[in-house]
């Protein structure tokens, strides 16, 4: 484990090869799992702010569910998460013509329909999961069967989890924090490389 400015980072975040392979998984993380996407409390007002734009992308079933249940709920662990339909589909997910699943917030953002909220930071950070404790934030790599193609692609591209997640890690922790992580990672990986070639 590595400590950086109040965050404890798992070595897996540095050592594991990873790069999303959307051709293989088709964005399955939007519609798989037993709970919604984790939300930070300050994200609820942002969701409300751009909802009128985002709702134009959503299917009728999702809109009806949102009307009745709202955008979020507390799961069995007491964590705030996005609402899900049928026990699996995120209420803000949508199916595209190519068969891929995509976040409605991300689609609206990339099409310049709204620029206030890219998507929940937990989704942007995946496969990293954050756990908040009283004195630190745990930054862990989450292994999931549907992401196996990402391990293969990451190995092929020589890309690690922390490199793949540069943008969302900066979004969450800031540039200075990320550059410290890069320095530590370079040192760790170089040392490991030297050790294996002795």
Coordinates of C-alpha atoms in Angstrom, one line a residue, residues 96-163:
X96 CA -26.9 2.5 -28.7
X97 CA -27.3 1.2 -32.2
X98 CA -24.0 -0.7 -32.1
X99 CA -25.3 -2.7 -29.2
X100 CA -23.1 -0.9 -26.7
X101 CA -24.3 0.5 -23.4
X102 CA -23.5 4.1 -22.5
X103 CA -24.0 6.6 -19.7
X104 CA -26.6 9.2 -20.7
X105 CA -24.6 11.9 -18.8
X106 CA -21.5 11.1 -20.7
X107 CA -23.3 11.1 -24.1
X108 CA -24.9 14.5 -23.3
X109 CA -21.5 15.9 -22.2
X110 CA -19.6 14.7 -25.2
X111 CA -22.3 16.0 -27.5
X112 CA -22.0 19.4 -25.8
X113 CA -25.7 19.3 -24.7
X114 CA -24.5 19.9 -21.1
X115 CA -21.1 20.5 -19.7
X116 CA -21.7 20.5 -15.9
X117 CA -21.5 16.8 -15.2
X118 CA -19.5 14.2 -17.1
X119 CA -20.8 11.1 -15.2
X120 CA -20.5 9.9 -11.6
X121 CA -16.9 9.9 -10.5
X122 CA -17.1 6.3 -9.4
X123 CA -18.0 5.2 -13.0
X124 CA -15.2 7.4 -14.4
X125 CA -12.8 5.8 -12.0
X126 CA -13.7 2.2 -12.6
X127 CA -12.0 -0.3 -12.1
X128 CA -10.8 1.7 -9.1
X129 CA -13.1 1.8 -6.1
X130 CA -12.8 4.4 -3.4
X131 CA -13.7 3.7 0.3
X132 CA -13.9 6.7 2.6
X133 CA -12.6 6.2 6.2
X134 CA -12.4 8.8 9.0
X135 CA -8.7 9.5 8.4
X136 CA -8.0 8.4 4.8
X137 CA -9.4 7.3 1.5
X138 CA -8.7 3.8 0.3
X139 CA -8.0 3.5 -3.4
X140 CA -8.4 -0.1 -4.5
X141 CA -8.5 -2.0 -7.8
X142 CA -11.7 -4.0 -8.2
X143 CA -11.5 -7.2 -10.2
X144 CA -14.6 -8.2 -12.2
X145 CA -15.1 -11.1 -14.6
X146 CA -16.5 -8.8 -17.4
X147 CA -13.3 -6.8 -17.4
X148 CA -11.0 -9.7 -18.4
X149 CA -10.6 -8.4 -21.9
X150 CA -9.3 -5.1 -20.4
X151 CA -6.5 -7.0 -18.8
X152 CA -5.5 -8.5 -22.1
X153 CA -5.7 -5.1 -23.9
X154 CA -3.8 -3.4 -21.1
X155 CA -1.0 -5.9 -21.3
X156 CA -0.8 -5.5 -25.1
X157 CA -0.6 -1.7 -24.8
X158 CA 1.7 -1.8 -21.8
X159 CA -0.8 0.3 -19.8
X160 CA -1.5 0.0 -16.1
X161 CA -4.6 0.9 -14.2
X162 CA -3.3 4.2 -12.9
X163 CA -2.3 5.3 -16.4

